[in-house]
PDB file of C-alpha atoms in Angstrom:
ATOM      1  CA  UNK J   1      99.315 151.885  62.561  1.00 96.00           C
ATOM      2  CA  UNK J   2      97.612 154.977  62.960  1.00 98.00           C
ATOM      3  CA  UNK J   3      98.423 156.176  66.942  1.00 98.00           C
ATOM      4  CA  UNK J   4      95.356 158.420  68.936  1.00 98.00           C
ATOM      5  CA  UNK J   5      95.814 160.457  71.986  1.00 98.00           C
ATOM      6  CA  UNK J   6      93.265 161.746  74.087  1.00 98.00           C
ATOM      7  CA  UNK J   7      93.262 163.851  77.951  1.00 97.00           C
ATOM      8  CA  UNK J   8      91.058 163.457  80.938  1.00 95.00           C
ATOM      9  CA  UNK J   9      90.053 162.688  84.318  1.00 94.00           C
ATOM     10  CA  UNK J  10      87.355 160.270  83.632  1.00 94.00           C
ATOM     11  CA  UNK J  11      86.034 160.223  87.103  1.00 90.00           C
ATOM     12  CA  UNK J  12      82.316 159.091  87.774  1.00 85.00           C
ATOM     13  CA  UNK J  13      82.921 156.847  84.504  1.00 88.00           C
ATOM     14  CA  UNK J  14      79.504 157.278  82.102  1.00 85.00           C
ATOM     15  CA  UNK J  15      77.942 156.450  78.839  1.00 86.00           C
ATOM     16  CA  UNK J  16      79.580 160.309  77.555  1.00 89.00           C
ATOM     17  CA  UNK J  17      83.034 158.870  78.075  1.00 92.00           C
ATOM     18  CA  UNK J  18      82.291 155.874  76.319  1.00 94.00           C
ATOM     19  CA  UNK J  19      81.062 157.739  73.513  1.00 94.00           C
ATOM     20  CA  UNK J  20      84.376 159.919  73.240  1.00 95.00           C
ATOM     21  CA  UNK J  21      86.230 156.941  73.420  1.00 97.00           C
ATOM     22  CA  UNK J  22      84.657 155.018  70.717  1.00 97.00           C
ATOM     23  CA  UNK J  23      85.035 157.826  68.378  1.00 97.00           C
ATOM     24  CA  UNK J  24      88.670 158.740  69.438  1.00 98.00           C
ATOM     25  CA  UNK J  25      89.154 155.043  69.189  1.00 98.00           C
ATOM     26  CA  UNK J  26      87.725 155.309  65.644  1.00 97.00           C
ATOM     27  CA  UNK J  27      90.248 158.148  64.390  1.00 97.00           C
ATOM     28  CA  UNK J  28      92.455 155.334  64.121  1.00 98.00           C
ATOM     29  CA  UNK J  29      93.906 152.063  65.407  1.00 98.00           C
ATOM     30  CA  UNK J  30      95.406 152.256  68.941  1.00 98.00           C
ATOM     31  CA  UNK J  31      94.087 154.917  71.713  1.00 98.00           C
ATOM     32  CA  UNK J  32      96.302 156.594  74.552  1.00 98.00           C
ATOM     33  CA  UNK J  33      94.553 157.687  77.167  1.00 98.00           C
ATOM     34  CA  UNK J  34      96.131 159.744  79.371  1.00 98.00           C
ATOM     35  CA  UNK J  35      94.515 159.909  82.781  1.00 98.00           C
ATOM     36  CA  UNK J  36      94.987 162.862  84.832  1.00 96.00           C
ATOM     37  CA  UNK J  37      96.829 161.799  88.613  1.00 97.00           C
ATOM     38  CA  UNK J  38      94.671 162.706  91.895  1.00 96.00           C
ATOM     39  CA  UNK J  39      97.395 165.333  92.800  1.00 96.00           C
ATOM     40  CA  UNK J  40      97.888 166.939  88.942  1.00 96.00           C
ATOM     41  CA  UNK J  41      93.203 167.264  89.420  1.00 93.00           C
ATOM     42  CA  UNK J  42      93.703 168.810  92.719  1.00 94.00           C
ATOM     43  CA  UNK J  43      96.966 170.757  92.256  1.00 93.00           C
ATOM     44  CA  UNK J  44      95.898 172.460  88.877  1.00 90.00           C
ATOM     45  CA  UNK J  45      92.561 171.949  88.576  1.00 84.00           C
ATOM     46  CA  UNK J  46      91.244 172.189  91.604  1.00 84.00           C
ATOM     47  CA  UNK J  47      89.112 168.889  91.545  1.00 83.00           C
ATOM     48  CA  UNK J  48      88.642 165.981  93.673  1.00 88.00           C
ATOM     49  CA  UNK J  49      87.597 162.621  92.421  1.00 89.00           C
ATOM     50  CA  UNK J  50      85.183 160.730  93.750  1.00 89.00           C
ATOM     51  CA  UNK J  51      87.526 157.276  92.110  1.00 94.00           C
ATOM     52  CA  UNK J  52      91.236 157.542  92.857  1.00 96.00           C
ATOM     53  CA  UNK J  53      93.473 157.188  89.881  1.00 97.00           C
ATOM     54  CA  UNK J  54      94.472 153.118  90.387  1.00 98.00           C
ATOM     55  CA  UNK J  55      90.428 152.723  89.975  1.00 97.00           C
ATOM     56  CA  UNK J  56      89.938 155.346  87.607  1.00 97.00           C
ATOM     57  CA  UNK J  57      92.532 153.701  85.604  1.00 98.00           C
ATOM     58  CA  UNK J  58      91.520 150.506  85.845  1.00 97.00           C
ATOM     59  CA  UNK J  59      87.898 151.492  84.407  1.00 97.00           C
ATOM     60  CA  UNK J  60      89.818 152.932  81.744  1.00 98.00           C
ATOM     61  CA  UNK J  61      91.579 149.624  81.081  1.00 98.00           C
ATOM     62  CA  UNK J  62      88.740 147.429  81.130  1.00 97.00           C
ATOM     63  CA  UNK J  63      87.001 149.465  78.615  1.00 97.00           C
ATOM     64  CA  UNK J  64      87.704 147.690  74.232  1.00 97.00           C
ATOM     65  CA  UNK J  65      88.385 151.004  73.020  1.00 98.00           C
ATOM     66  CA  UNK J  66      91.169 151.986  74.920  1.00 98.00           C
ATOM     67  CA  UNK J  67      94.946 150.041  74.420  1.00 98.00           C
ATOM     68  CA  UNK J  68      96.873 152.367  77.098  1.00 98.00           C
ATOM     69  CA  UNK J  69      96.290 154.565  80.061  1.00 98.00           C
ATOM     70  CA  UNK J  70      99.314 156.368  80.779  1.00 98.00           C
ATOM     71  CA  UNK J  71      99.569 159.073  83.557  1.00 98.00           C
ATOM     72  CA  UNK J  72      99.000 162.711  82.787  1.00 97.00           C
ATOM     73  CA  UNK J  73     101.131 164.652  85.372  1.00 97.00           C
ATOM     74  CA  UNK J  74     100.753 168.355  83.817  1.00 95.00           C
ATOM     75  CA  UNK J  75      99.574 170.344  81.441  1.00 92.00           C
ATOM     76  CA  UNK J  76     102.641 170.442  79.317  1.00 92.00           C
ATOM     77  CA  UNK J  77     103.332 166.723  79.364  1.00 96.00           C
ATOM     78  CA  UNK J  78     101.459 166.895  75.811  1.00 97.00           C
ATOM     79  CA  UNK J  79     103.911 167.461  73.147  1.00 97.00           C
ATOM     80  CA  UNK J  80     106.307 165.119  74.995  1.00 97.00           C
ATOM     81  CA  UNK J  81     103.633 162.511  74.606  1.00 98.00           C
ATOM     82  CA  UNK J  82     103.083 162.745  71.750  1.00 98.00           C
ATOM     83  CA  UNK J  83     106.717 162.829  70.836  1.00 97.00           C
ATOM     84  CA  UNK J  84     107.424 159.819  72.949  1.00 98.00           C
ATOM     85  CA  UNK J  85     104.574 157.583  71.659  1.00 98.00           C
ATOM     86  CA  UNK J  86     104.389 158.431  67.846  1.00 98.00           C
ATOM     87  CA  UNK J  87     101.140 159.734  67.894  1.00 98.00           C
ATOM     88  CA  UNK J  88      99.116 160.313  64.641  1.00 98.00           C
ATOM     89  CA  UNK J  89      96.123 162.102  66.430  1.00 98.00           C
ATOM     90  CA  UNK J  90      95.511 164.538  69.332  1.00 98.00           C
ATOM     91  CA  UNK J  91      92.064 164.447  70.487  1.00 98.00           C
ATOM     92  CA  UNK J  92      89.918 166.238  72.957  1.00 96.00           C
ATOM     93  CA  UNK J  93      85.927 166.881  73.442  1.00 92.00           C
ATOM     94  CA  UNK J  94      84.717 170.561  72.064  1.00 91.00           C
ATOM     95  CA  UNK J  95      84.671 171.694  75.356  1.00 89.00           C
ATOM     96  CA  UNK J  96      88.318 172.294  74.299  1.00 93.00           C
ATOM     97  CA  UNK J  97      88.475 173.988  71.129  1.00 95.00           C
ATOM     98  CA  UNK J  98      91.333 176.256  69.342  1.00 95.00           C
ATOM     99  CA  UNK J  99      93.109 175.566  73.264  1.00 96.00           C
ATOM    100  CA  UNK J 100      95.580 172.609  71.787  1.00 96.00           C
ATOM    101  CA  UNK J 101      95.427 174.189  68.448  1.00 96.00           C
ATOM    102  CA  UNK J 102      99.543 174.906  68.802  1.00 96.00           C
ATOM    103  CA  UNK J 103     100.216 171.181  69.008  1.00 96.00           C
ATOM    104  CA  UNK J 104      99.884 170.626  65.448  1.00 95.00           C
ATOM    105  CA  UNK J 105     102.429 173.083  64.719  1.00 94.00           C
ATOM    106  CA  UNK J 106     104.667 171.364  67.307  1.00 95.00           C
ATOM    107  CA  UNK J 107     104.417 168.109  66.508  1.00 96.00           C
ATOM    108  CA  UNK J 108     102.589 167.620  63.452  1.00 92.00           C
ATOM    109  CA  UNK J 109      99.787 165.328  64.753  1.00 97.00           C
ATOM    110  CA  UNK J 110      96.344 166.421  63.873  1.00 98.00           C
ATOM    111  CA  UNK J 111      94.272 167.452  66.253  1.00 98.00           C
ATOM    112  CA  UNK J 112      90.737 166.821  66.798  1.00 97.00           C
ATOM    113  CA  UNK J 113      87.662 168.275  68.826  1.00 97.00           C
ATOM    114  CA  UNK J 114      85.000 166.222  68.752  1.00 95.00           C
ATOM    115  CA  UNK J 115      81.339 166.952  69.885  1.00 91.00           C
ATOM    116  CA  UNK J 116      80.658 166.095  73.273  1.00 86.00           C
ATOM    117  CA  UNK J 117      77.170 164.083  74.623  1.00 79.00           C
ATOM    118  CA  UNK J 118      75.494 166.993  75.426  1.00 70.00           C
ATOM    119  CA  UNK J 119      72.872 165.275  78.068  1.00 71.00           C
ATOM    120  CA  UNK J 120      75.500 163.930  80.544  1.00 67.00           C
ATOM    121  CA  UNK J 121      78.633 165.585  82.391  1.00 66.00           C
ATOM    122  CA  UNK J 122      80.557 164.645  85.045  1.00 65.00           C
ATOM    123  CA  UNK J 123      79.516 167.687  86.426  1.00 65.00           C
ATOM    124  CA  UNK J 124      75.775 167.575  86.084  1.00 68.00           C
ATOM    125  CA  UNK J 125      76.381 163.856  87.986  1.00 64.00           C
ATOM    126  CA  UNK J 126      77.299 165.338  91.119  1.00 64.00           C
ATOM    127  CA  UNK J 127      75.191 168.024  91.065  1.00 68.00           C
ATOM    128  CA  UNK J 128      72.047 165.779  90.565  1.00 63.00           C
ATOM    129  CA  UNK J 129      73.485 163.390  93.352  1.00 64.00           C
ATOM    130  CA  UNK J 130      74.136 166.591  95.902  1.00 70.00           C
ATOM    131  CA  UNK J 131      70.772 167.494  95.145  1.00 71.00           C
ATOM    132  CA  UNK J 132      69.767 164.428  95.955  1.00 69.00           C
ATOM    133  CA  UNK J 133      71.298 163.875  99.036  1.00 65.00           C
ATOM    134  CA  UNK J 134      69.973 167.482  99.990  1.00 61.00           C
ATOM    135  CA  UNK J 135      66.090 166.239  99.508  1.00 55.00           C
TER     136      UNK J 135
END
């Protein structure tokens, strides 16, 4: 059984996710997801969710491409991860490339960027709803 990995917050769940998942989910035959915690978004990356993590995760769960959501505490929890759950794959939108290239080297999973949806963000969501709210 060939073991995937991916990294995120996932907040504001849309059809961009879904797409990511599908083809992380298609790299191979049983997805991690590792869902960054409300304090790990806030402590290191300076984000607040609009979803806490309990609904954030349980949009994750509900969704046929994904087998786990596991909690992603810190940056470095990575290797460990991967390490701890035998995984095959590492993979992470384009957003993201050559920054996990070292895991390879460190764990021997392959590591994958693949393209993001390029129409929809997270980002571009609550901008065009702040707009919104401004008109």
């Amino acid at each position: 059984m060939k073991k995937i990995i991916t990294y995120g917050t996932f907040d504001l769940l849309h059809y961009g996710h879904i797409n990511l998942l599908r083809r992380a989910k298609e790299q191979g035959d049983y997805l991690i997801v590792a869902l960054s915690t409300d304090e790990f978004n806030w402590n290191e990356k300076q984000k607040k969710c609009y979803f806490e993590f309990e609904k954030r995760k349980q949009l994750l769960e509900s969704i046929r491409y994904v087998d786990l959501v596991i909690p992603e505490e810190s940056w470095d929890q990575k290797v460990n991860d991967i390490k701890e759950y035998k995984v095959d794959k590492f993979v992470m939108g384009d957003d993201w490339v050559g920054k996990f290239d070292f895991i390879k080297s460190e764990t021997d999973a392959e590591v994958i960027y693949l393209p993001r949806t390029p129409e929809i963000s997270t980002t571009q969501i609550k901008k065009d709803l702040e707009s919104k709210g401004k008109n």
